[in-house]
Coordinates of C-alpha atoms in Angstrom, one line a residue:
X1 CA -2.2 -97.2 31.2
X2 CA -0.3 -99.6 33.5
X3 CA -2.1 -99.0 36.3
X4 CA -4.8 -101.7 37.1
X5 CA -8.0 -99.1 36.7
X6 CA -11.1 -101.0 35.1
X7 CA -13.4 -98.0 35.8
X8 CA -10.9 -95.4 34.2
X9 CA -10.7 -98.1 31.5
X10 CA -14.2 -98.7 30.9
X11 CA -15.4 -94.4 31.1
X12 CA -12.3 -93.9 29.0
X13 CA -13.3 -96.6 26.3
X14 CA -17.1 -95.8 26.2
X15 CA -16.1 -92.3 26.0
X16 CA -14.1 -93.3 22.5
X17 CA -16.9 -95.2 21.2
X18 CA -19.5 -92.5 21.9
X19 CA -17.1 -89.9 20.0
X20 CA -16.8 -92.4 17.4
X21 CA -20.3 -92.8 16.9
X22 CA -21.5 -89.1 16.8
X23 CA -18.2 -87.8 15.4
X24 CA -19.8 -87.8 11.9
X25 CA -23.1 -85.8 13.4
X26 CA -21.1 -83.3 15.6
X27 CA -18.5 -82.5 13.1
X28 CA -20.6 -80.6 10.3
X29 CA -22.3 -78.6 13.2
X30 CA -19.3 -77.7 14.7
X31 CA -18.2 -75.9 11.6
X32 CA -21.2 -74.6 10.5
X33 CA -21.3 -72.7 14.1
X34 CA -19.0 -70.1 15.2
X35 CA -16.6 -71.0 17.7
X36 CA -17.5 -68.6 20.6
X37 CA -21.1 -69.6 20.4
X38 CA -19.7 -73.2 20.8
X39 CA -18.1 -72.1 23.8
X40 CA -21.0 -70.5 25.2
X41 CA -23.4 -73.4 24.5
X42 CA -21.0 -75.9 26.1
X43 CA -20.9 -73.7 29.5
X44 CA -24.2 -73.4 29.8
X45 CA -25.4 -76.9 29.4
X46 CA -22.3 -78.0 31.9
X47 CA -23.9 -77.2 36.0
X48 CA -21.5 -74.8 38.1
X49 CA -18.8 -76.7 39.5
X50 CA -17.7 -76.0 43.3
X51 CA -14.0 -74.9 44.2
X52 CA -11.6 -76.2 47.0
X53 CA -13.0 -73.4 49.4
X54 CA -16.1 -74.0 48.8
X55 CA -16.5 -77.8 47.5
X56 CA -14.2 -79.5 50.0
X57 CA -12.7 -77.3 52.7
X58 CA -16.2 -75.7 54.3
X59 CA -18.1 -79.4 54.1
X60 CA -15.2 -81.5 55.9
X61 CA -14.5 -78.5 58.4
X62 CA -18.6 -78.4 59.1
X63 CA -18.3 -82.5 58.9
X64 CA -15.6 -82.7 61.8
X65 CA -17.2 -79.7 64.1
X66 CA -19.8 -82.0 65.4
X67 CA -21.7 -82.2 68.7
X68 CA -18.1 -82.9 70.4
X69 CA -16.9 -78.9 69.9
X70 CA -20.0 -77.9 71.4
X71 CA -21.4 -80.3 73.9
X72 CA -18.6 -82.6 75.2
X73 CA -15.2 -80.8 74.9
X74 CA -15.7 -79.9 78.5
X75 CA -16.7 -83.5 79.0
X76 CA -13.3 -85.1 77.9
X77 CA -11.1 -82.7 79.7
X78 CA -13.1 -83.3 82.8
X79 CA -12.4 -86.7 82.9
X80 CA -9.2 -87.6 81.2
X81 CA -7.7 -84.1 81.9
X82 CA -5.1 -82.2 79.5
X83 CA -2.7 -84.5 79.0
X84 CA -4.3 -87.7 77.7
X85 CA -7.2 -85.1 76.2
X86 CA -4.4 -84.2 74.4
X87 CA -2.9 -87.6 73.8
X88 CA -6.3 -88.5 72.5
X89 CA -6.5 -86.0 69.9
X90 CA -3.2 -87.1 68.4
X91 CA -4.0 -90.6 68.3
X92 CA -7.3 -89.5 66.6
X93 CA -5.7 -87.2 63.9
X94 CA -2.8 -90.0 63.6
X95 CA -5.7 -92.5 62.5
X96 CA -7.5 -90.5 60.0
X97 CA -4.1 -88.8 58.9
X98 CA -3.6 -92.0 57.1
X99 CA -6.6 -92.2 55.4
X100 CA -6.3 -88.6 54.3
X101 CA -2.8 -89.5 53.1
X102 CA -4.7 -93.0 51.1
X103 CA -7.5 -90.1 49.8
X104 CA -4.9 -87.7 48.6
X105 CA -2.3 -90.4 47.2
X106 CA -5.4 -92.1 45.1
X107 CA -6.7 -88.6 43.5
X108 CA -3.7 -87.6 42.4
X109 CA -2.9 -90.7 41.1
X110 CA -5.0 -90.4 37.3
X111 CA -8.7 -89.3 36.5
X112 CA -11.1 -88.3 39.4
X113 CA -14.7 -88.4 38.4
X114 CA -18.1 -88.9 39.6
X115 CA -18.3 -91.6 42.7
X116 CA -16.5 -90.1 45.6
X117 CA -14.9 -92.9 47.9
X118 CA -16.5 -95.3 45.8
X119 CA -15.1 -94.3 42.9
X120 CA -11.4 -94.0 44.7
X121 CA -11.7 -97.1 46.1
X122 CA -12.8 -99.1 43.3
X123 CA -10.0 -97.4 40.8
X124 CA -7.7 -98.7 43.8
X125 CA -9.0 -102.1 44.6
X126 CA -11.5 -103.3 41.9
X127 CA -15.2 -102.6 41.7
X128 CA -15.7 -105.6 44.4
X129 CA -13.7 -103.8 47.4
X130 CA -15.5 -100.9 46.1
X131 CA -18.6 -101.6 46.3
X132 CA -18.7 -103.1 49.9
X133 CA -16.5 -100.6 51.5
X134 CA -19.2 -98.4 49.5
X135 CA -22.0 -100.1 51.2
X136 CA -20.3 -99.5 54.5
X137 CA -19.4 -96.3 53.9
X138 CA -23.0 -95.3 53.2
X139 CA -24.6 -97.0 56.7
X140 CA -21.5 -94.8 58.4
X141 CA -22.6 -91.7 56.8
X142 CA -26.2 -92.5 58.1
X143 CA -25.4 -93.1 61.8
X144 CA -23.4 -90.1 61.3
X145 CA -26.2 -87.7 60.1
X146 CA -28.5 -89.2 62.7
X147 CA -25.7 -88.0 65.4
X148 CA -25.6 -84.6 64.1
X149 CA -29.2 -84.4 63.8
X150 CA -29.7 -85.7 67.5
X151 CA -26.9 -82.9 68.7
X152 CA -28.4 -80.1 67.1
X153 CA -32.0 -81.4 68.7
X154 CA -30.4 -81.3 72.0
X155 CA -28.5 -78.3 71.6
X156 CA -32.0 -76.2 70.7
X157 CA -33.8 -77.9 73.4
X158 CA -31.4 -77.2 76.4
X159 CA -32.0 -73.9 75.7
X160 CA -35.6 -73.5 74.6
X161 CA -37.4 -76.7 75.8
X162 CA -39.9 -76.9 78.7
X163 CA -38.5 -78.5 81.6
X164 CA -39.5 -82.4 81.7
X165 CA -42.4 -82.3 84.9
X166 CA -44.1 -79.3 82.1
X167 CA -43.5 -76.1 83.9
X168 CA -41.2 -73.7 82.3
X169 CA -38.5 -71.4 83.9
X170 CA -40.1 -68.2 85.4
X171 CA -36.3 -66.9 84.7
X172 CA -36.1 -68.1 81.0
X173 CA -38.4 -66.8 78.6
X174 CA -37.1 -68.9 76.0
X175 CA -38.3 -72.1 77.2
X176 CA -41.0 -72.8 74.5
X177 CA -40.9 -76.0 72.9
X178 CA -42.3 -79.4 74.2
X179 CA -39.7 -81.5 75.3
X180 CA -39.9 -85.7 74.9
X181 CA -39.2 -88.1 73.3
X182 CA -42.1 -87.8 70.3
X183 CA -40.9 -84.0 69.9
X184 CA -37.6 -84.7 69.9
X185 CA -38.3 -87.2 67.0
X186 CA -40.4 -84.7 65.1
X187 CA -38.1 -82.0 65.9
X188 CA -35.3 -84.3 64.4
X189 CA -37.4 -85.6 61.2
X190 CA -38.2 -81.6 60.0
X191 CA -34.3 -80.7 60.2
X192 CA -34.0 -84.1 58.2
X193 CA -36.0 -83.4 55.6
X194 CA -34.7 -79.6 55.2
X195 CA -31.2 -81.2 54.4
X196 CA -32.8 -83.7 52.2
X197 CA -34.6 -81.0 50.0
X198 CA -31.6 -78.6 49.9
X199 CA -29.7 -82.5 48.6
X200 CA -31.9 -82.5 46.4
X201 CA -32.3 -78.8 45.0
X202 CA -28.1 -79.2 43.3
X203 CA -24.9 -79.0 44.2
X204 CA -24.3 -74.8 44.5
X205 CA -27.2 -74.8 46.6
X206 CA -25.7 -77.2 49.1
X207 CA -22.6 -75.1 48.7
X208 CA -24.8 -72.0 49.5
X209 CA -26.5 -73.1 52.5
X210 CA -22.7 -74.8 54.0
X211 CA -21.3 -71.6 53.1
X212 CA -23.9 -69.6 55.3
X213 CA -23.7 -72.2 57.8
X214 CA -20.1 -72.2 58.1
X215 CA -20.4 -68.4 58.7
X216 CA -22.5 -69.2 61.9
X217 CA -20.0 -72.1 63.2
X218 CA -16.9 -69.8 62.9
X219 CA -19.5 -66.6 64.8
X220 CA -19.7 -69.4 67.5
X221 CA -16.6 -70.4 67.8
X222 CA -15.6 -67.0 67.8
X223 CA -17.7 -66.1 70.5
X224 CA -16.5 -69.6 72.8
X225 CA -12.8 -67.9 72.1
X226 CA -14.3 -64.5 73.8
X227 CA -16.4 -65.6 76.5
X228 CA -13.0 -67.5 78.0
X229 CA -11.8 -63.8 78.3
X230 CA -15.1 -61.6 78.8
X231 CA -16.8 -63.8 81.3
X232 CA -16.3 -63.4 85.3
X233 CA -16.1 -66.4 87.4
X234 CA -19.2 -67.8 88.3
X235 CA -20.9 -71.4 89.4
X236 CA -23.1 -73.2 86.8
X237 CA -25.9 -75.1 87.5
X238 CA -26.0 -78.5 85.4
X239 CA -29.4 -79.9 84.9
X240 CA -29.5 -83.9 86.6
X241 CA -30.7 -86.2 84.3
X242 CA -30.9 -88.8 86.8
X243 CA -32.4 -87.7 90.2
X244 CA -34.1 -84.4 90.7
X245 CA -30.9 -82.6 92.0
X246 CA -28.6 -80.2 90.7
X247 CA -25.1 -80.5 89.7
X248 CA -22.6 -77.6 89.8
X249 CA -19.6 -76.4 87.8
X250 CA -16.9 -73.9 88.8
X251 CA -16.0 -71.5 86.1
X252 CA -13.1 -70.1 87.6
X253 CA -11.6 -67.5 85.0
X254 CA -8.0 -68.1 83.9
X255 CA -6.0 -69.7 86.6
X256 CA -2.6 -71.9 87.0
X257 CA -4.1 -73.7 89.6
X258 CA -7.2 -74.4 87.8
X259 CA -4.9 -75.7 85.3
X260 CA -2.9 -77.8 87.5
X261 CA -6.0 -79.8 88.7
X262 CA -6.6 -80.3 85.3
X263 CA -3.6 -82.0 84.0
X264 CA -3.9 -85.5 85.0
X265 CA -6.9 -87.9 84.3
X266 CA -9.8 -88.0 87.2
X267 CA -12.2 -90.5 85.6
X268 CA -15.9 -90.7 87.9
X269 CA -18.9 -91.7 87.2
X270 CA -20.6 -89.7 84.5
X271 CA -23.5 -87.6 86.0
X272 CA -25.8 -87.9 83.1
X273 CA -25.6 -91.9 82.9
X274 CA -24.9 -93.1 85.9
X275 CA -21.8 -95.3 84.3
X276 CA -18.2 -95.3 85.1
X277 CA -15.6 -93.5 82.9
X278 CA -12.4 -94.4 81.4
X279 CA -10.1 -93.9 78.6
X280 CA -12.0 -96.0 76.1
X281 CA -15.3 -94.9 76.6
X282 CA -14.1 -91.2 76.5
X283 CA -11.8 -91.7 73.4
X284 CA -15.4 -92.9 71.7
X285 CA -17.1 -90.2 72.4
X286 CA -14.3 -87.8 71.7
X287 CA -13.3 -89.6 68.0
X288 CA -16.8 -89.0 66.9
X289 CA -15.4 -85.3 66.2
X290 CA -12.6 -86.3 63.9
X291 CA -14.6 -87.7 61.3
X292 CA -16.2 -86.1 58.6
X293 CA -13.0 -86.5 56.2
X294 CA -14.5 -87.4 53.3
X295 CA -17.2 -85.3 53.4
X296 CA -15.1 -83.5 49.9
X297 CA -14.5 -86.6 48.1
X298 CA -18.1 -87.3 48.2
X299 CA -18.8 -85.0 46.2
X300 CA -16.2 -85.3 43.6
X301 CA -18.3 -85.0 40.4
X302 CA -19.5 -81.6 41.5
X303 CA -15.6 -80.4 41.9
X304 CA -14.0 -78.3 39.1
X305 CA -10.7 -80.0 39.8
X306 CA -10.5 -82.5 42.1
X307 CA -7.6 -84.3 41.5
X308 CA -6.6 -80.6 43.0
X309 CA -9.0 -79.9 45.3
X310 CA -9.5 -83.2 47.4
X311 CA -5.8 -83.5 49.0
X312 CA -5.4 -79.8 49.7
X313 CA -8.9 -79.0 50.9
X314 CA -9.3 -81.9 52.9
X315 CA -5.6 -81.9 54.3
X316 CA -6.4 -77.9 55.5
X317 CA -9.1 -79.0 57.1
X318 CA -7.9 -81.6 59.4
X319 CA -4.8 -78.9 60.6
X320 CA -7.4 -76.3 61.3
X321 CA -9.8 -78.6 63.0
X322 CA -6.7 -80.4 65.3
X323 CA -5.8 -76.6 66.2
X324 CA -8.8 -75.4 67.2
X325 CA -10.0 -78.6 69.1
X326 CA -6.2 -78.6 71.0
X327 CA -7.0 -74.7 71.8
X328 CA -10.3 -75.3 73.4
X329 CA -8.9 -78.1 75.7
X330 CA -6.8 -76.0 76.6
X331 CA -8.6 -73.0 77.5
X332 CA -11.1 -75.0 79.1
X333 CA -8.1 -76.7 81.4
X334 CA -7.5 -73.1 82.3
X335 CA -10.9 -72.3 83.0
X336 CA -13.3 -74.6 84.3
X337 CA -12.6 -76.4 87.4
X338 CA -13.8 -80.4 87.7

């Protein structure tokens, strides 16, 4: 017990003192019971604890597979091009890399319980640093639900919202929801509170709904991989948020001179805000995507190991998402001309 840990050293001794203290009551019952009914008793009365799959892979990889995959891949390549998209992306995975390495270092490192990065950081630090890096770590996770809320909102209502002057598509016969700014905070508050009552239900629950939503994410990502291949060359319309007119986008099928337009950076002014691009803007957009890392270690107390799980569930999930981000630029390089 060298190491400076006044929360392993106040669980451990309050654990002692409550044996000591119902040692006398436990012992004559567990004698007076046979031993596999003990075992039985003790599993039951203990909830189901998650695995790595399940626990920490599937919540980081659904964590760091935000809005950027779907809505704004397209976006950075456009406007910084392959090679700093690229660049980007390796900065990105450089900066949480450490933390991951901080993460895995401090679980392995004695007794994981209860607390997530809390708990890590206080074991680490002290219970002060803990606490306030706790406090921010809480606000971060808020902002960061309310931008996956706001990107799924969007997503639905691209496709099945009423155009903005109220007249819906005669070619779409999706287009069914109200669309403003009222709806779109209703829409927003229901999809809340269905991920605050499945919070609330338990921890295998949560690990059931991920589960079936991480089935859905890698159908979808599947069927972005095909499309690249399966769909002719065509010009899409992009809806103008700012005037009444129409922008266009090539999608040219694979081609190396698509690609070669594509290489270098071509920063213009963004059609949906009016503002100018450059690397910084685009890197902040981009960098919301590689977060999510700790997504795991928050849930710590529901792990079965996790001085096992955390560093190899979370480490697999960063290499899978940095692959299949790095594919997609690249296949839209190929692809989709500026």
């Amino acid at each position: 017990m060298t190491e400076r840990t006044p929360l392993l050293h106040y669980r451990l001794s309050a654990s002692i003192n409550e044996s000591g203290e119902h040692h006398s009551e436990s012992g004559q019952e567990a004698l007076d019971q046979p031993p596999s009914a003990a075992r039985r008793r003790s599993a039951n009365s203990q909830p189901q604890k998650l695995s790595t799959f399940f626990g920490v892979v599937i919540p980081t990889l659904l964590s760091m597979f935000s809005v950027v995959v779907f809505l704004r891949i397209g976006f950075v390549v456009g406007q910084c091009g392959l090679y700093q998209a690229v660049a980007m992306f390796l900065v990105a995975y450089f900066i949480i890399s450490m933390t991951v390495l901080s993460v895995c270092a401090i679980s392995t490192n004695g007794a994981l319980d209860a607390g997530g990065a809390y708990y890590m950081i206080s074991r680490a630090l002290g219970p002060e640093f803990g606490g306030s890096i706790g406090i921010m770590f809480f606000f971060a996770n808020v902002c960061g639900s309310a931008l996956y809320v706001l990107g799924l909102v969007e997503a639905v209502l691209a496709t099945f919202g009423i155009s903005e002057d109220g007249t819906a598509d005669s070619s779409s016969r999706y287009e069914v929801l109200p669309v403003s700014y009222w709806w779109s905070l209703l829409y927003a508050t229901a999809i809340l509170l269905v991920c605050l009552l499945v919070c609330l239900v338990g921890a295998w629950i949560y690990a059931k709904a991920t589960f079936l939503i991480f089935l859905v994410v890698m159908v979808v990502l599947g069927t972005i991989f095909i499309s690249f291949f399966a769909v002719k060359p065509q010009t899409v319309t992009l809806p103008g948020h700012l005037t009444n007119s129409s922008t266009t986008a090539n999608f040219t099928g694979f081609k190396v001179e698509t690609l070669f337009r594509n290489l270098r950076a071509d920063y213009t002014v963004d059609y949906t805000t009016g503002k100018m691009m450059s690397f910084a803007t685009v890197f902040a957009v981009m960098f919301n995507g590689c977060t999510g890392i700790m997504a795991g270690s928050n849930i710590s107390g529901d792990l079965k190991n996790p001085s096992y799980a955390i560093p190899r569930g979370t480490i697999t999930a960063v290499i899978f998402t940095f692959i299949i981000y790095n594919l997609l630029s690249l296949l839209v390089a190929c692809t989709c001309d500026r």
